[in-house]
C-alpha positions as MATLAB code, in Angstrom:
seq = 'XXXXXXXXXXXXXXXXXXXXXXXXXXXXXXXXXXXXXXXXXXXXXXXXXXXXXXXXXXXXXXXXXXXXXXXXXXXXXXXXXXXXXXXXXXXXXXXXXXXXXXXXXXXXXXXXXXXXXXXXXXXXXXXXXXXXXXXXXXXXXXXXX';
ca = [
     -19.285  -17.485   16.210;
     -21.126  -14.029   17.295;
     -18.713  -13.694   19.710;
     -15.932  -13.880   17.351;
     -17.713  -11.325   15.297;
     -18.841   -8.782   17.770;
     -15.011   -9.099   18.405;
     -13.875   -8.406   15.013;
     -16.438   -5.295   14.960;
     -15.728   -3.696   17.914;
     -11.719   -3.882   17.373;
     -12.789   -2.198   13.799;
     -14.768    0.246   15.827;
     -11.712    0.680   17.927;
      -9.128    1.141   15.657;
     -11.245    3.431   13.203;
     -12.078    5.965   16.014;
      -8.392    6.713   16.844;
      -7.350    9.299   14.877;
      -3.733    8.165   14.642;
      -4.711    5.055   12.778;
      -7.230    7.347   10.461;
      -4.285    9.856    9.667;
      -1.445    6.587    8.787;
      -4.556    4.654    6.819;
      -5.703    8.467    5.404;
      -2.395    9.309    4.794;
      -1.669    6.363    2.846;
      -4.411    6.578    0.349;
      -3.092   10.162    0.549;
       0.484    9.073   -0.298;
      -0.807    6.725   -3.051;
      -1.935    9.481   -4.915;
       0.225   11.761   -4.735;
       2.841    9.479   -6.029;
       0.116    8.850   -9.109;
      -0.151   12.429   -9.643;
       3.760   12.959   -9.032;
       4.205   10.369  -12.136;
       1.464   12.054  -13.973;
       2.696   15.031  -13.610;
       6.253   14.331  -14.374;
       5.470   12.861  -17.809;
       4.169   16.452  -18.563;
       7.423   18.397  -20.638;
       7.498   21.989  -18.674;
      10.827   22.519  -18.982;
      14.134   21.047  -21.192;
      15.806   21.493  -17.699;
      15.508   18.219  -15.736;
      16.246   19.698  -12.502;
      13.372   22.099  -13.192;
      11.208   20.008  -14.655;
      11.968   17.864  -11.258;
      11.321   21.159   -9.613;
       8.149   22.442  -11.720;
       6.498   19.266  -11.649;
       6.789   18.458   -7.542;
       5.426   21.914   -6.879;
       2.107   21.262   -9.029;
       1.626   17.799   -7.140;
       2.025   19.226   -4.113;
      -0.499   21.911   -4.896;
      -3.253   19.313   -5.961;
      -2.444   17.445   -2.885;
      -3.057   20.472   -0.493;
      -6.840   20.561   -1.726;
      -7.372   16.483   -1.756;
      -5.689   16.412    1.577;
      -8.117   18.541    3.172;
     -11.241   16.957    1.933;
      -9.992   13.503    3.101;
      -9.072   14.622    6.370;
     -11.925   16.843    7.433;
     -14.578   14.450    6.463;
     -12.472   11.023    7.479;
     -10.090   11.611    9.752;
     -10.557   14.408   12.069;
     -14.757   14.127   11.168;
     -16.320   15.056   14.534;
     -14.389   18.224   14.421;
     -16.945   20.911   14.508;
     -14.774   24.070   13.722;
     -16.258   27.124   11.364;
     -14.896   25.510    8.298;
     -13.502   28.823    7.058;
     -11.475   28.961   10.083;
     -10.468   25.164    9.132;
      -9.077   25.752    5.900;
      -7.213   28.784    6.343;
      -5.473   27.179    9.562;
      -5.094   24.126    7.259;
      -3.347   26.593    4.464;
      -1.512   28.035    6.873;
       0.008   24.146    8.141;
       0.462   23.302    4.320;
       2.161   26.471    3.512;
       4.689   25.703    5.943;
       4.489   22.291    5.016;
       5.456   22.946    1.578;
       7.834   24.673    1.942;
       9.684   21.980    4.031;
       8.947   19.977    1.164;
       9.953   21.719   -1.440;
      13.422   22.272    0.463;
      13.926   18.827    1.085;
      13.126   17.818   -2.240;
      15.547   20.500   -3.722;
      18.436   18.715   -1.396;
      17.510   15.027   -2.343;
      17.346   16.078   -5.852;
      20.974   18.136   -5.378;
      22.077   15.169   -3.880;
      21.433   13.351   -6.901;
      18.514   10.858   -5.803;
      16.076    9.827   -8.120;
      12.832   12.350   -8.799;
      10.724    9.527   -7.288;
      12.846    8.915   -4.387;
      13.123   12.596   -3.518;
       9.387   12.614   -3.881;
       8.865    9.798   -1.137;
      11.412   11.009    1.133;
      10.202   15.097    1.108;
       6.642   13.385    1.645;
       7.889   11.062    4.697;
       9.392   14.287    6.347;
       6.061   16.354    6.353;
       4.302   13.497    7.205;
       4.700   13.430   11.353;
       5.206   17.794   10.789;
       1.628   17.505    9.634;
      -0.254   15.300   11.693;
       0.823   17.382   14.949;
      -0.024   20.322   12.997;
      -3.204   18.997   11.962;
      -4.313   17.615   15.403;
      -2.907   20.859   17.538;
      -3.909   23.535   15.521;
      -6.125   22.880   12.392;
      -9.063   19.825   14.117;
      -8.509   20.571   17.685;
     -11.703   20.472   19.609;
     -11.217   23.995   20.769;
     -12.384   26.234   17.543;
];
Protein backbone atom coordinates (compact mmCIF):
# COMPACT_ATOMS: atom_id res chain seq x y z
CA UNK A 1 0.00 0.00 0.00
CA UNK A 2 2.98 2.72 0.50
CA UNK A 3 4.21 1.68 -2.53
CA UNK A 4 1.11 2.35 -4.34
CA UNK A 5 1.09 5.71 -2.73
CA UNK A 6 4.59 6.92 -3.07
CA UNK A 7 3.54 5.99 -6.70
CA UNK A 8 0.55 8.07 -6.91
CA UNK A 9 2.72 11.07 -5.32
CA UNK A 10 5.55 11.05 -7.26
CA UNK A 11 3.50 10.77 -10.74
CA UNK A 12 1.59 14.00 -9.11
CA UNK A 13 5.01 15.41 -8.51
CA UNK A 14 5.77 14.54 -12.06
CA UNK A 15 3.08 15.75 -13.88
CA UNK A 16 2.74 19.10 -11.78
CA UNK A 17 6.41 20.12 -12.49
CA UNK A 18 6.01 20.06 -16.32
CA UNK A 19 5.00 23.15 -17.34
CA UNK A 20 2.98 21.92 -20.32
CA UNK A 21 0.55 20.13 -18.08
CA UNK A 22 0.48 23.45 -15.64
CA UNK A 23 -0.30 25.76 -18.75
CA UNK A 24 -3.41 23.02 -20.28
CA UNK A 25 -4.64 22.51 -16.34
CA UNK A 26 -3.88 26.63 -15.82
CA UNK A 27 -5.31 27.35 -18.90
CA UNK A 28 -8.38 25.58 -18.24
CA UNK A 29 -9.34 27.18 -15.03
CA UNK A 30 -8.25 30.13 -17.21
CA UNK A 31 -10.75 29.23 -19.97
CA UNK A 32 -13.49 28.54 -17.37
CA UNK A 33 -13.53 31.94 -16.47
CA UNK A 34 -13.29 33.67 -19.09
CA UNK A 35 -16.27 32.01 -20.54
CA UNK A 36 -18.06 33.13 -16.95
CA UNK A 37 -16.98 36.56 -17.45
CA UNK A 38 -17.75 36.38 -21.36
CA UNK A 39 -21.54 35.49 -20.19
CA UNK A 40 -21.36 38.08 -17.55
CA UNK A 41 -20.35 40.42 -19.54
CA UNK A 42 -22.61 39.83 -22.41
CA UNK A 43 -25.77 40.19 -20.30
CA UNK A 44 -24.48 43.82 -19.78
CA UNK A 45 -26.68 46.20 -22.65
CA UNK A 46 -23.64 48.45 -24.21
CA UNK A 47 -24.95 48.76 -27.31
CA UNK A 48 -28.63 48.17 -29.33
CA UNK A 49 -26.17 46.80 -32.02
CA UNK A 50 -25.72 43.03 -31.51
CA UNK A 51 -22.71 42.78 -33.52
CA UNK A 52 -21.24 45.48 -31.28
CA UNK A 53 -22.47 44.51 -28.32
CA UNK A 54 -20.77 40.98 -29.49
CA UNK A 55 -17.84 43.19 -30.22
CA UNK A 56 -17.89 45.59 -26.99
CA UNK A 57 -18.47 42.90 -24.69
CA UNK A 58 -15.47 40.27 -25.98
CA UNK A 59 -13.02 43.14 -25.80
CA UNK A 60 -13.82 43.86 -21.93
CA UNK A 61 -13.43 39.98 -21.18
CA UNK A 62 -10.49 39.80 -22.81
CA UNK A 63 -9.12 42.77 -20.93
CA UNK A 64 -10.00 41.22 -17.42
CA UNK A 65 -8.47 38.08 -18.62
CA UNK A 66 -5.04 39.70 -19.53
CA UNK A 67 -4.60 40.70 -15.70
CA UNK A 68 -6.04 37.16 -14.17
CA UNK A 69 -3.93 35.41 -16.70
CA UNK A 70 -0.82 36.78 -15.47
CA UNK A 71 -1.30 36.24 -11.83
CA UNK A 72 -2.17 32.54 -12.46
CA UNK A 73 0.65 31.93 -14.56
CA UNK A 74 3.51 33.66 -12.81
CA UNK A 75 2.75 32.24 -9.48
CA UNK A 76 1.44 28.56 -10.85
CA UNK A 77 2.67 27.81 -13.87
CA UNK A 78 5.89 29.25 -14.84
CA UNK A 79 6.62 29.80 -10.63
CA UNK A 80 10.40 29.22 -10.43
CA UNK A 81 10.83 31.88 -12.97
CA UNK A 82 12.94 34.45 -11.33
CA UNK A 83 12.71 37.40 -13.89
CA UNK A 84 12.52 41.32 -12.59
CA UNK A 85 8.80 41.19 -12.52
CA UNK A 86 8.55 44.55 -14.27
CA UNK A 87 10.36 43.09 -17.07
CA UNK A 88 7.68 40.09 -16.76
CA UNK A 89 4.68 41.97 -17.22
CA UNK A 90 5.55 44.27 -19.83
CA UNK A 91 6.94 41.21 -21.99
CA UNK A 92 3.66 39.54 -20.88
CA UNK A 93 1.64 42.85 -22.28
CA UNK A 94 3.53 42.84 -25.05
CA UNK A 95 2.47 38.68 -25.85
CA UNK A 96 -1.23 39.66 -24.92
CA UNK A 97 -1.29 42.67 -27.04
CA UNK A 98 -0.52 40.64 -29.90
CA UNK A 99 -2.58 38.07 -28.58
CA UNK A 100 -5.56 40.15 -28.61
CA UNK A 101 -5.47 41.28 -31.34
CA UNK A 102 -5.50 37.77 -32.99
CA UNK A 103 -8.41 37.39 -30.95
CA UNK A 104 -10.27 40.04 -31.54
CA UNK A 105 -9.78 39.33 -35.44
CA UNK A 106 -10.82 35.96 -35.22
CA UNK A 107 -13.69 36.67 -33.24
CA UNK A 108 -14.79 39.50 -35.70
CA UNK A 109 -14.65 36.59 -38.60
CA UNK A 110 -16.55 33.86 -36.54
CA UNK A 111 -19.00 36.42 -35.61
CA UNK A 112 -19.17 37.68 -39.61
CA UNK A 113 -19.51 34.27 -40.32
CA UNK A 114 -22.51 34.12 -38.37
CA UNK A 115 -21.48 31.68 -35.38
CA UNK A 116 -22.90 32.06 -32.18
CA UNK A 117 -21.23 34.90 -29.63
CA UNK A 118 -20.29 31.91 -27.43
CA UNK A 119 -18.92 29.83 -30.09
CA UNK A 120 -16.83 32.66 -31.54
CA UNK A 121 -15.71 33.18 -27.99
CA UNK A 122 -14.34 29.48 -27.62
CA UNK A 123 -12.93 29.27 -30.95
CA UNK A 124 -10.87 33.00 -30.86
CA UNK A 125 -9.75 31.57 -27.31
CA UNK A 126 -8.59 28.00 -28.78
CA UNK A 127 -6.50 29.94 -31.47
CA UNK A 128 -4.41 32.07 -28.93
CA UNK A 129 -4.17 29.32 -26.84
CA UNK A 130 -0.88 27.31 -28.43
CA UNK A 131 0.19 31.37 -29.82
CA UNK A 132 0.47 31.98 -26.11
CA UNK A 133 2.03 29.26 -24.44
CA UNK A 134 5.16 29.50 -26.92
CA UNK A 135 5.02 33.07 -26.30
CA UNK A 136 4.84 32.67 -22.73
CA UNK A 137 7.59 29.97 -22.39
CA UNK A 138 10.12 31.71 -25.14
CA UNK A 139 9.88 35.10 -24.29
CA UNK A 140 7.85 36.17 -21.15
CA UNK A 141 9.19 32.95 -18.19
CA UNK A 142 12.26 31.91 -19.95
CA UNK A 143 15.04 31.23 -17.56
CA UNK A 144 17.22 33.76 -19.24
CA UNK A 145 15.86 37.33 -17.77
Amino acid sequence: MASLKSRFHSLLEKYFKNKKILYLINGSLIFLINLILAYLIYKIPFSQNERIQNNIANLITTELMVFISFIIHNNLTWKGNTGKFIHKIFKYHTIMAVSILIRAVSFYLFDSIGFPFMVSTVLSIAIIVIFNFLGFDKFVFNKYE
